[in-house]
Amino acid sequence: MNTEMPKEFFITTAIDYTNSPPHVGHAYEKVLADVIARYHRLKGEKVFFLTGVDQHGQKVQQSAAKAGIPPAEFVKDITQKFIDLWEKLDVKYDEWAETTSERHKKVVQGILQRLFDAGQIYKDKQAGHYSVRQEQFLTDKERGPDGEFGPEWGEIEFREEENYYFKLGQHKEWLLSYLDNRKDAVIPDFRQTELHNAVEKITGDLCISRPKSRLDWGIELPFDRDFVTYVWFDALTNYISFAGYDPSQSNIKHQTSNFLDKWPALQIIGKDILVPAHGIYWLIMLHAIGFPDDQMPQLLVHGWWNLGGAKMSKSEGNIIDPFVLIDKYGADALRYYLMRDITIGQDADFSEERLVTRYNSDLANSLGNLVSRTLTMAEKYCQRAVHVPEKDVIYRDPGAAYEGPFRRRIEVLAHTYKVSCEGDSTKSSAMDVAIAMMQPVEIAVQCNRFIEEKAPWKLAKHKSPQAATEINAVLYTVAETLRIIAILISPMLPKAADGIFDQLNWRMELSGKEERFSLTDAEWGRLPDGHFVGKPVPLFPRIEMDK
Ligand code: MSP
């Protein structure tokens, strides 16, 4: 495997089509990537998180024509919607990819020219049935059970067209052997199997162009200005063009350190674009331009958010607008739901009611309630100053071992965070991160139970020094647990983590900044003796569901 490990953690998502505004499905992928990126930053790693938009192509050209505006103007508006959404959702990327940018065009053209010079791209003629309405050639796959093309294709004519082709088929054996040798090329495992089966069926080459007479909203082929490149080289290449790849260097060792420090990436994509786009075309493209096997990206393939069991799609009119949800419930509520109610790799059904139920039970009743009751008790019983409990008080009697269970649990969890990405593969880590993120909320639930059990309000009635010592032990334990919970949930719930830190009066000088959170601080006992906590401010007000 890779002997020289990259110095930066490089994570990418698919770039989103700018033919329609973002929906909840787009939001999920970016939140998932953002949580993983923030988790690595929390561990003190340098992270390069790349995301962006896919602006060229037929769909965009058609949507712009329908709207009666030039494609450039059309994509500008939609691009802005994506940018606004990521800002609202606290998705913090390091680089933004737009496929219409000059920087990207140069890399695409450089790559195409090199492949053309190497004989990997050739011109050929295609003849067949063509749907004028959908502007595409039809194959037998498009025929209905009666053997005819359905009415959705509109008028069908016989056409001949010249185009450029990439010698994809030539690399089939390589891709099979690569997949055989690297078991975690694609995660989860069942997706790697699915890809392997699809690769076995590869026949023929890949059409990579469209005549300008048919599509002009794209990147011109450098060796034939009458054509633009169609989808694949235009979009997939963003993952390297925005990471500093130099197309004039075919030997990867001659790339700049800017690129080599990052690559290879962990790429997060939806299940619909594994086969053939990323799993076949992209990996073969990289191989053909000189990327060795140990420099192939790893593909993390997530499932879909559906609605009533059906795929969310604008044309079906069943999309969920993430802006509306954020305005109603807040960014953290949506982030939490999207991470909590799906298993990576599987599909899930979106339900606003479930979002509210999860929010109320996990965030309002557990975490939010824990913060507010802890600070209210601190105000009431110890003038907001929490003191490190004396060990012998804590452990003297097993019934009073307040600190023990949480301290251990928190330490184990912090340790899990620390190690889950170490080792020679990121295979389990991306999945583990998502699972680990749920645990701090579990600990909050147990912490609430602990408070109920110890009942400081009952102890307070004794008014004895022993009771005061015990109350303090409870409060310190819970405040310290909360401080560490805030660090551990910060990748998933950045706003809430900040709010907890503010209320605990902790690292106030960094309030509102991501640097405020670091895994090295997730160590038991850092809350100093006599620390003054702040006053409670509702963190997650309960949501009453509309009738
Ligand atoms: N532009 C292409 C990808 C090119 S990558 C070089 C594209 N765009 S997309 O806007 O249709 O989808 C972007 C990402 O969002 C894809 O990974 C896709 O799987 C994901 N999702 C789109 N709808 C989704 C759901 N309903 N649920 C989860 N993710 C989904 O594909």
Coordinates of C-alpha atoms and ligand atoms in Angstrom, one line a residue:
M1 CA 0.0 0.0 0.0
N2 CA 0.9 3.6 0.1
T3 CA 4.3 4.1 1.6
E4 CA 4.4 7.8 1.6
M5 CA 1.3 8.8 3.5
P6 CA -0.3 12.2 2.6
K7 CA 0.2 14.9 5.1
E8 CA -3.3 16.2 4.9
F9 CA -6.6 14.5 5.3
F10 CA -8.3 15.0 1.9
I11 CA -12.0 14.5 1.7
T12 CA -14.3 15.2 -1.2
T13 CA -18.0 14.8 -2.0
A14 CA -19.7 14.6 -5.3
I15 CA -20.2 18.0 -6.9
D16 CA -23.8 18.9 -7.2
Y17 CA -25.6 19.6 -10.4
T18 CA -26.7 23.2 -10.8
N19 CA -29.7 22.4 -12.9
S20 CA -32.0 22.6 -9.8
P21 CA -31.7 23.9 -6.2
P22 CA -30.4 21.7 -3.4
H23 CA -32.6 19.3 -1.5
V24 CA -32.2 17.3 1.7
G25 CA -30.3 14.5 -0.2
H26 CA -27.6 16.9 -1.2
A27 CA -27.5 18.2 2.4
Y28 CA -26.9 14.7 3.8
E29 CA -23.8 14.0 1.8
K30 CA -22.2 17.4 2.7
V31 CA -23.1 17.0 6.4
L32 CA -21.6 13.5 6.5
A33 CA -18.4 14.8 4.9
D34 CA -18.3 17.9 7.1
V35 CA -18.7 15.7 10.3
I36 CA -15.8 13.5 9.1
A37 CA -13.7 16.6 8.2
R38 CA -14.4 18.3 11.5
Y39 CA -13.6 15.1 13.4
H40 CA -10.1 15.1 11.7
R41 CA -9.6 18.7 12.5
L42 CA -10.5 17.9 16.1
K43 CA -7.7 15.4 16.2
G44 CA -5.3 18.1 15.1
E45 CA -4.9 17.0 11.5
K46 CA -4.7 19.3 8.6
V47 CA -7.8 18.8 6.5
F48 CA -8.6 19.6 2.9
F49 CA -12.3 19.3 2.4
L50 CA -13.3 19.9 -1.2
T51 CA -16.8 20.3 -2.5
G52 CA -18.5 22.3 -5.1
V53 CA -20.8 22.4 -8.1
D54 CA -21.1 20.7 -11.5
Q55 CA -22.2 23.5 -13.8
H56 CA -21.9 22.3 -17.4
G57 CA -24.0 19.9 -19.5
Q58 CA -27.1 19.2 -21.3
K59 CA -29.5 19.4 -18.3
V60 CA -28.2 22.8 -17.4
Q61 CA -28.4 24.0 -20.9
Q62 CA -32.0 22.8 -21.2
S63 CA -33.0 24.3 -17.8
A64 CA -31.5 27.6 -18.7
A65 CA -33.2 27.6 -22.0
K66 CA -36.5 26.9 -20.3
A67 CA -35.9 29.8 -17.9
G68 CA -35.0 32.0 -20.9
I69 CA -31.6 33.0 -19.5
P70 CA -28.0 32.2 -20.6
P71 CA -26.6 29.1 -18.9
A72 CA -23.9 31.2 -17.2
E73 CA -26.5 33.3 -15.5
F74 CA -28.6 30.3 -14.6
V75 CA -25.8 28.4 -12.9
K76 CA -24.7 31.5 -11.0
D77 CA -28.1 31.7 -9.3
I78 CA -28.2 28.0 -8.4
T79 CA -24.6 27.9 -7.4
Q80 CA -25.4 30.7 -4.9
K81 CA -28.2 28.6 -3.4
F82 CA -25.7 25.8 -2.7
I83 CA -23.2 28.2 -1.2
D84 CA -25.9 29.7 1.0
L85 CA -27.0 26.3 2.1
W86 CA -23.6 25.2 3.2
E87 CA -23.1 28.4 5.1
K88 CA -26.5 28.0 6.9
L89 CA -25.8 24.3 7.6
D90 CA -22.3 25.0 9.0
V91 CA -20.7 22.9 6.3
K92 CA -17.1 24.2 6.3
Y93 CA -15.1 23.3 3.3
D94 CA -11.5 24.3 2.5
E95 CA -11.9 24.6 -1.3
W96 CA -14.8 25.2 -3.6
A97 CA -15.0 23.6 -7.0
E98 CA -16.9 25.2 -9.9
T99 CA -16.5 23.4 -13.2
T100 CA -16.8 26.6 -15.3
S101 CA -13.7 28.1 -13.7
E102 CA -10.6 28.8 -15.9
R103 CA -8.4 26.8 -13.5
H104 CA -10.5 23.7 -14.0
K105 CA -10.8 24.1 -17.7
K106 CA -7.0 24.2 -18.1
V107 CA -6.6 20.9 -16.2
V108 CA -9.4 19.2 -18.1
Q109 CA -7.9 20.3 -21.5
G110 CA -4.4 19.4 -20.4
I111 CA -5.5 15.9 -19.4
L112 CA -7.5 15.4 -22.6
Q113 CA -4.6 16.5 -24.8
R114 CA -2.3 14.1 -23.1
L115 CA -4.6 11.2 -23.5
F116 CA -5.2 12.2 -27.1
D117 CA -1.5 12.4 -27.8
A118 CA -1.0 9.0 -26.2
G119 CA -3.6 7.4 -28.5
Q120 CA -6.2 6.9 -25.7
I121 CA -8.8 9.1 -27.4
Y122 CA -10.0 8.5 -30.9
K123 CA -12.8 9.8 -33.2
D124 CA -15.6 7.5 -34.4
K125 CA -19.0 7.6 -35.9
Q126 CA -22.1 6.6 -34.1
A127 CA -25.4 5.8 -35.9
G128 CA -28.7 5.0 -34.3
H129 CA -32.0 6.1 -33.0
Y130 CA -32.0 9.6 -31.6
S131 CA -34.5 11.2 -29.3
V132 CA -34.9 14.8 -30.3
R133 CA -36.7 15.8 -27.1
Q134 CA -34.2 14.2 -24.8
E135 CA -31.2 15.0 -27.1
Q136 CA -29.7 11.6 -26.8
F137 CA -29.0 8.4 -28.7
L138 CA -31.2 5.5 -27.6
T139 CA -30.2 1.9 -27.1
D140 CA -32.2 -1.2 -26.7
K141 CA -32.3 -0.6 -22.9
E142 CA -34.6 2.3 -23.6
R143 CA -37.2 0.1 -25.4
G144 CA -40.4 -0.8 -23.6
P145 CA -41.7 -4.3 -23.1
D146 CA -43.3 -4.0 -26.6
G147 CA -40.0 -3.4 -28.2
E148 CA -40.9 0.2 -29.0
F149 CA -39.5 3.5 -27.6
G150 CA -42.1 5.0 -25.3
P151 CA -43.8 8.4 -25.8
E152 CA -41.5 10.0 -23.2
W153 CA -38.8 10.1 -25.9
G154 CA -40.8 12.2 -28.3
E155 CA -39.9 12.2 -31.9
I156 CA -37.3 9.6 -32.8
E157 CA -35.1 9.9 -35.8
F158 CA -32.2 8.0 -37.3
R159 CA -28.9 9.9 -36.9
E160 CA -25.2 9.6 -37.6
E161 CA -22.8 11.6 -35.5
E162 CA -19.1 11.7 -35.1
N163 CA -17.7 11.9 -31.6
Y164 CA -14.5 11.2 -29.6
Y165 CA -14.1 8.1 -27.6
F166 CA -11.8 7.2 -24.7
K167 CA -10.4 3.7 -24.7
L168 CA -12.1 2.5 -21.6
G169 CA -12.4 -1.2 -22.5
Q170 CA -8.6 -1.5 -22.6
H171 CA -8.3 -1.0 -18.9
K172 CA -11.0 -3.5 -17.8
E173 CA -8.5 -6.1 -16.7
W174 CA -6.5 -3.6 -14.8
L175 CA -9.6 -2.4 -12.9
L176 CA -10.6 -6.0 -12.0
S177 CA -7.1 -6.8 -10.6
Y178 CA -7.0 -3.5 -8.7
L179 CA -10.3 -4.3 -7.1
D180 CA -9.1 -7.9 -6.3
N181 CA -6.0 -6.5 -4.6
R182 CA -7.6 -3.7 -2.6
K183 CA -10.5 -4.9 -0.6
D184 CA -11.4 -1.5 0.7
A185 CA -11.3 0.4 -2.5
V186 CA -15.1 0.9 -2.0
I187 CA -16.9 0.9 1.3
P188 CA -19.2 -0.6 2.4
D189 CA -18.1 -4.0 1.2
F190 CA -21.3 -4.9 -0.7
R191 CA -20.8 -1.9 -2.9
Q192 CA -17.3 -3.1 -3.9
T193 CA -18.9 -6.4 -4.9
E194 CA -21.5 -4.6 -6.9
L195 CA -18.8 -2.6 -8.7
H196 CA -16.8 -5.7 -9.4
N197 CA -19.8 -7.3 -11.1
A198 CA -20.4 -4.2 -13.1
V199 CA -16.7 -4.1 -14.3
E200 CA -16.9 -7.7 -15.5
K201 CA -19.7 -6.5 -17.9
I202 CA -17.7 -3.6 -19.5
T203 CA -17.8 -3.8 -23.2
G204 CA -16.5 -1.0 -25.5
D205 CA -15.3 2.5 -25.0
L206 CA -16.6 5.7 -23.6
C207 CA -18.0 8.5 -25.7
I208 CA -16.6 11.7 -24.2
S209 CA -17.7 14.4 -26.5
R210 CA -20.7 16.2 -28.0
P211 CA -20.7 18.3 -31.2
K212 CA -21.1 21.9 -30.4
S213 CA -24.1 22.1 -32.6
R214 CA -25.8 19.9 -30.0
L215 CA -24.2 21.1 -26.8
D216 CA -22.1 24.1 -26.4
W217 CA -22.2 24.6 -22.6
G218 CA -19.1 22.7 -21.8
I219 CA -15.3 22.6 -22.1
E220 CA -13.9 22.6 -25.7
L221 CA -11.8 19.7 -26.7
P222 CA -8.3 21.1 -27.1
F223 CA -7.6 19.1 -30.2
D224 CA -11.0 19.8 -31.9
R225 CA -12.8 23.0 -31.2
D226 CA -16.0 21.8 -32.8
F227 CA -16.6 19.6 -29.8
V228 CA -17.0 20.0 -26.1
T229 CA -16.2 17.2 -23.6
Y230 CA -19.3 15.6 -22.2
V231 CA -19.9 15.1 -18.5
W232 CA -17.1 12.6 -17.5
F233 CA -13.9 14.5 -18.0
D234 CA -15.6 17.7 -17.3
A235 CA -16.9 16.8 -13.8
L236 CA -14.9 13.9 -12.3
T237 CA -11.6 15.7 -12.9
N238 CA -12.6 18.4 -10.3
Y239 CA -11.3 16.2 -7.6
I240 CA -7.7 16.7 -8.8
S241 CA -8.0 20.0 -10.6
F242 CA -9.0 21.9 -7.4
A243 CA -6.3 20.1 -5.4
G244 CA -3.5 21.5 -7.5
Y245 CA -2.9 18.7 -10.0
D246 CA -0.6 19.6 -12.9
P247 CA -1.7 18.0 -16.1
S248 CA 1.6 18.5 -17.8
Q249 CA 3.3 15.9 -15.5
S250 CA 2.4 12.3 -16.3
N251 CA 4.6 10.9 -13.6
I252 CA 2.8 11.5 -10.3
K253 CA 6.1 11.8 -8.5
H254 CA 6.6 15.1 -10.4
Q255 CA 3.5 16.7 -9.1
T256 CA 3.9 19.6 -6.7
S257 CA 4.0 18.8 -3.0
N258 CA 0.8 20.9 -2.7
F259 CA -1.0 18.1 -4.5
L260 CA 1.0 15.1 -3.2
D261 CA 0.5 16.2 0.4
K262 CA -3.2 15.7 0.0
W263 CA -3.8 13.0 -2.5
P264 CA -5.3 10.3 -2.4
A265 CA -8.7 11.4 -1.2
L266 CA -11.6 9.8 0.6
Q267 CA -14.4 10.4 -1.8
I268 CA -18.0 10.4 -0.5
I269 CA -20.6 9.7 -3.1
G270 CA -24.2 8.5 -3.4
K271 CA -25.0 5.0 -4.6
D272 CA -26.3 6.2 -7.9
I273 CA -23.0 7.5 -9.1
L274 CA -20.7 4.6 -8.1
V275 CA -21.5 2.6 -11.3
P276 CA -20.4 3.6 -13.8
A277 CA -19.2 7.1 -13.1
H278 CA -16.8 6.9 -10.1
G279 CA -16.2 3.2 -9.8
I280 CA -15.4 2.6 -13.5
Y281 CA -14.8 5.8 -15.4
W282 CA -13.1 7.8 -12.7
L283 CA -10.8 5.0 -11.6
I284 CA -9.9 4.1 -15.2
M285 CA -9.3 7.8 -16.0
L286 CA -6.9 8.1 -13.1
H287 CA -5.1 4.9 -14.1
A288 CA -4.8 6.1 -17.7
I289 CA -3.2 9.4 -16.8
G290 CA -0.6 7.7 -14.7
F291 CA -1.9 7.3 -11.1
P292 CA -0.5 4.1 -9.6
D293 CA -2.7 1.7 -7.7
D294 CA -1.5 3.0 -4.3
Q295 CA -2.7 6.5 -5.3
M296 CA -6.3 5.5 -6.1
P297 CA -9.0 7.3 -4.0
Q298 CA -11.2 5.4 -1.6
L299 CA -14.9 5.6 -2.3
L300 CA -17.4 5.8 0.5
V301 CA -20.8 5.2 -0.9
H302 CA -23.8 6.3 1.0
G303 CA -27.5 5.5 0.5
W304 CA -30.4 7.7 -0.3
W305 CA -32.9 9.7 1.6
N306 CA -36.2 8.8 0.1
L307 CA -39.6 10.2 0.6
G308 CA -42.5 7.8 1.2
G309 CA -40.2 5.0 -0.2
A310 CA -39.6 6.8 -3.4
K311 CA -36.5 8.6 -4.6
M312 CA -36.4 12.4 -4.0
S313 CA -36.4 14.1 -7.3
K314 CA -37.5 17.5 -8.5
S315 CA -39.3 16.1 -11.5
E316 CA -41.4 14.0 -9.2
G317 CA -42.1 17.0 -7.1
N318 CA -41.2 15.2 -3.9
I319 CA -38.2 17.0 -2.6
I320 CA -37.7 18.4 0.9
D321 CA -36.2 21.9 1.0
P322 CA -33.4 22.0 3.6
F323 CA -33.7 25.8 4.0
V324 CA -37.2 25.5 5.3
L325 CA -36.1 22.9 7.9
I326 CA -33.1 24.9 9.0
D327 CA -35.3 28.0 9.5
K328 CA -37.8 26.0 11.5
Y329 CA -35.5 23.8 13.6
G330 CA -32.0 25.1 13.3
A331 CA -28.9 23.7 11.5
D332 CA -27.9 21.4 14.3
A333 CA -31.3 19.8 14.4
L334 CA -31.1 18.9 10.7
R335 CA -27.5 17.8 11.0
Y336 CA -28.3 15.6 13.9
Y337 CA -31.3 14.0 12.2
L338 CA -29.4 13.3 8.9
M339 CA -26.6 11.6 10.8
R340 CA -28.8 9.8 13.3
D341 CA -31.6 8.4 11.3
I342 CA -29.7 6.6 8.6
T343 CA -27.0 3.9 8.5
I344 CA -24.2 4.8 6.2
G345 CA -24.6 2.8 3.0
Q346 CA -28.3 2.2 3.5
D347 CA -31.3 4.1 2.4
A348 CA -33.7 5.9 4.8
D349 CA -37.0 7.5 4.6
F350 CA -37.2 11.2 5.4
S351 CA -39.8 12.2 7.9
E352 CA -40.1 15.6 9.5
E353 CA -42.0 14.1 12.3
R354 CA -39.1 11.8 13.1
L355 CA -36.8 14.8 12.9
V356 CA -38.8 16.5 15.6
T357 CA -39.1 13.3 17.7
R358 CA -35.4 12.8 17.6
Y359 CA -34.7 16.4 18.4
N360 CA -37.0 16.4 21.3
S361 CA -35.9 13.2 22.8
D362 CA -32.1 13.3 22.2
L363 CA -31.3 17.0 22.0
A364 CA -33.9 18.8 24.0
N365 CA -34.8 16.2 26.7
S366 CA -31.3 14.7 27.1
L367 CA -28.5 16.9 26.2
G368 CA -30.2 20.3 26.5
N369 CA -31.9 19.3 29.7
L370 CA -28.6 18.0 31.1
V371 CA -26.9 21.4 30.5
S372 CA -29.7 23.4 32.0
R373 CA -30.3 21.4 35.1
T374 CA -26.5 21.1 35.8
L375 CA -26.1 24.9 35.6
T376 CA -29.3 25.5 37.6
M377 CA -28.1 23.3 40.3
A378 CA -24.6 24.8 40.3
E379 CA -26.2 28.2 40.8
K380 CA -28.4 26.9 43.6
Y381 CA -26.0 24.7 45.5
C382 CA -22.5 26.0 45.0
Q383 CA -22.7 29.6 43.8
R384 CA -21.6 28.4 40.3
A385 CA -18.2 27.3 41.5
V386 CA -17.5 23.6 40.9
H387 CA -14.7 21.9 42.8
V388 CA -12.6 18.8 42.0
P389 CA -13.9 16.2 44.4
E390 CA -11.5 14.5 46.8
K391 CA -10.7 11.0 45.7
D392 CA -11.4 9.3 49.0
V393 CA -14.8 11.0 49.2
I394 CA -15.7 9.6 45.8
Y395 CA -14.4 6.1 46.2
R396 CA -14.9 5.6 49.9
D397 CA -18.2 3.9 49.4
P398 CA -19.2 2.3 46.1
G399 CA -22.6 4.0 46.3
A400 CA -20.8 7.3 46.2
A401 CA -18.4 6.5 43.3
Y402 CA -19.8 9.5 41.4
E403 CA -17.0 10.2 39.2
G404 CA -16.1 6.6 38.3
P405 CA -18.5 5.5 35.6
F406 CA -18.5 8.7 33.6
R407 CA -14.9 9.2 33.8
R408 CA -14.2 5.8 32.4
R409 CA -16.8 6.0 29.8
I410 CA -15.7 9.4 28.6
E411 CA -12.1 8.3 28.6
V412 CA -12.8 5.2 26.5
L413 CA -14.8 7.3 24.1
A414 CA -12.1 10.0 23.8
H415 CA -9.7 7.2 23.2
T416 CA -11.9 5.7 20.5
Y417 CA -12.0 9.1 18.7
K418 CA -8.2 9.2 18.9
V419 CA -7.5 5.8 17.4
S420 CA -10.3 5.2 15.0
C421 CA -8.4 6.7 12.1
E422 CA -5.0 5.3 12.8
G423 CA -3.6 2.2 11.1
D424 CA -3.0 1.8 7.4
S425 CA -6.5 2.2 6.1
T426 CA -9.4 4.6 6.5
K427 CA -11.8 1.8 5.8
S428 CA -13.5 1.5 9.1
S429 CA -12.8 5.0 10.3
A430 CA -15.3 6.9 8.2
M431 CA -18.1 4.5 9.3
D432 CA -16.8 4.5 12.8
V433 CA -16.8 8.3 13.0
A434 CA -20.5 8.4 12.3
I435 CA -21.2 5.7 14.9
A436 CA -18.9 7.3 17.5
M437 CA -20.7 10.6 17.1
M438 CA -23.9 9.2 18.6
Q439 CA -22.2 8.1 21.8
P440 CA -21.9 11.4 23.5
V441 CA -25.7 11.8 23.4
E442 CA -26.0 8.3 24.9
I443 CA -23.7 9.4 27.7
A444 CA -25.9 12.5 28.3
V445 CA -28.8 10.1 28.8
Q446 CA -26.9 8.2 31.4
C447 CA -25.8 11.4 33.1
N448 CA -29.4 12.5 33.5
R449 CA -30.1 9.1 35.1
F450 CA -27.2 9.6 37.4
I451 CA -28.5 13.0 38.5
E452 CA -31.9 11.4 39.2
E453 CA -30.3 8.7 41.2
K454 CA -28.1 11.0 43.3
A455 CA -30.8 13.6 43.6
P456 CA -28.8 16.6 44.8
W457 CA -32.1 18.3 45.7
K458 CA -32.6 15.6 48.3
L459 CA -29.0 15.7 49.6
A460 CA -29.4 19.5 49.9
K461 CA -32.1 19.0 52.6
H462 CA -29.5 17.4 54.9
K463 CA -27.4 20.6 55.1
S464 CA -24.4 18.5 56.4
P465 CA -20.8 19.0 55.2
Q466 CA -21.0 15.4 53.9
A467 CA -24.0 16.2 51.8
A468 CA -22.3 19.4 50.4
T469 CA -19.3 17.3 49.5
E470 CA -21.5 14.8 47.7
I471 CA -23.4 17.5 45.8
N472 CA -20.2 19.0 44.7
A473 CA -18.9 15.6 43.5
V474 CA -22.1 15.2 41.4
L475 CA -21.9 18.7 39.9
Y476 CA -18.2 18.5 39.1
T477 CA -18.6 15.1 37.5
V478 CA -21.5 16.2 35.4
A479 CA -20.0 19.6 34.4
E480 CA -16.7 17.8 33.4
T481 CA -18.7 15.2 31.5
L482 CA -20.5 17.9 29.7
R483 CA -17.3 19.7 28.8
I484 CA -15.9 16.6 27.2
I485 CA -19.3 15.7 25.5
A486 CA -19.2 19.2 23.9
I487 CA -15.8 18.5 22.4
L488 CA -16.8 15.1 21.2
I489 CA -20.1 16.2 19.6
S490 CA -18.6 19.3 18.1
P491 CA -18.1 17.7 14.6
M492 CA -21.7 16.8 14.4
L493 CA -23.3 19.7 16.4
P494 CA -20.9 22.6 16.1
K495 CA -23.4 25.2 17.3
A496 CA -24.5 23.2 20.3
A497 CA -20.9 22.5 21.3
D498 CA -20.1 26.1 21.2
G499 CA -23.2 26.9 23.3
I500 CA -22.2 24.3 25.9
F501 CA -18.7 25.7 26.1
D502 CA -20.1 29.2 26.5
Q503 CA -22.4 28.2 29.3
L504 CA -19.7 26.3 31.0
N505 CA -17.6 29.5 30.7
W506 CA -14.9 27.4 29.0
R507 CA -12.3 28.8 26.5
M508 CA -14.3 31.9 26.1
E509 CA -11.5 33.6 24.2
L510 CA -12.2 31.2 21.3
S511 CA -16.0 31.5 21.4
G512 CA -17.5 30.9 18.0
K513 CA -14.3 29.4 16.5
E514 CA -13.7 25.9 15.5
E515 CA -10.2 25.9 17.1
R516 CA -12.0 26.0 20.4
F517 CA -12.4 22.3 20.1
S518 CA -9.5 19.9 20.3
L519 CA -9.3 16.3 21.3
T520 CA -6.3 16.9 23.5
D521 CA -8.7 18.8 25.8
A522 CA -11.0 15.8 26.1
E523 CA -9.1 14.6 29.1
W524 CA -10.7 14.1 32.4
G525 CA -10.0 16.6 35.1
R526 CA -9.1 19.6 33.0
L527 CA -11.9 21.6 34.5
P528 CA -10.0 23.4 37.3
D529 CA -10.9 23.4 40.9
G530 CA -13.2 26.2 41.7
H531 CA -14.1 26.9 38.1
F532 CA -17.1 29.2 37.7
V533 CA -19.7 27.9 35.3
G534 CA -22.1 30.3 33.5
K535 CA -25.9 30.6 33.7
P536 CA -28.2 28.3 31.8
V537 CA -29.5 29.5 28.5
P538 CA -31.9 27.1 26.6
L539 CA -29.9 25.2 24.1
F540 CA -32.5 23.1 22.4
P541 CA -36.0 24.4 23.2
R542 CA -38.6 21.7 22.8
I543 CA -40.5 21.7 19.5
E544 CA -44.2 21.3 19.6
M545 CA -45.3 19.5 16.4
D546 CA -47.8 21.4 14.3
K547 CA -51.2 19.7 14.1
Ligands
MSP1 N1 -23.0 16.2 -10.6 C1 -23.2 14.8 -10.4 C2 -21.9 14.2 -9.7 C3 -20.7 14.5 -10.4 S1 -19.3 14.1 -9.3 C4 -18.0 14.4 -10.3 C5 -24.4 14.5 -9.5 N2 -25.0 15.5 -9.0 S2 -26.3 15.5 -8.1 O1 -26.6 16.8 -7.7 O2 -27.3 14.7 -8.8 O3 -26.0 14.6 -6.8 C6 -24.9 15.0 -6.0 C7 -24.8 14.0 -4.9 O4 -25.9 14.0 -4.0 C8 -24.6 12.6 -5.4 O5 -23.6 11.9 -4.6 C9 -25.9 12.0 -5.1 O6 -25.9 10.6 -4.8 C10 -26.4 12.7 -3.9 N3 -27.8 12.7 -3.7 C11 -28.7 13.2 -4.6 N4 -30.0 12.9 -4.1 C12 -29.8 12.2 -2.9 C13 -30.7 11.7 -2.0 N5 -32.0 11.8 -2.1 N6 -30.2 11.1 -0.9 C14 -28.8 11.1 -0.6 N7 -28.0 11.5 -1.5 C15 -28.4 11.9 -2.8 O7 -24.7 13.3 -9.4

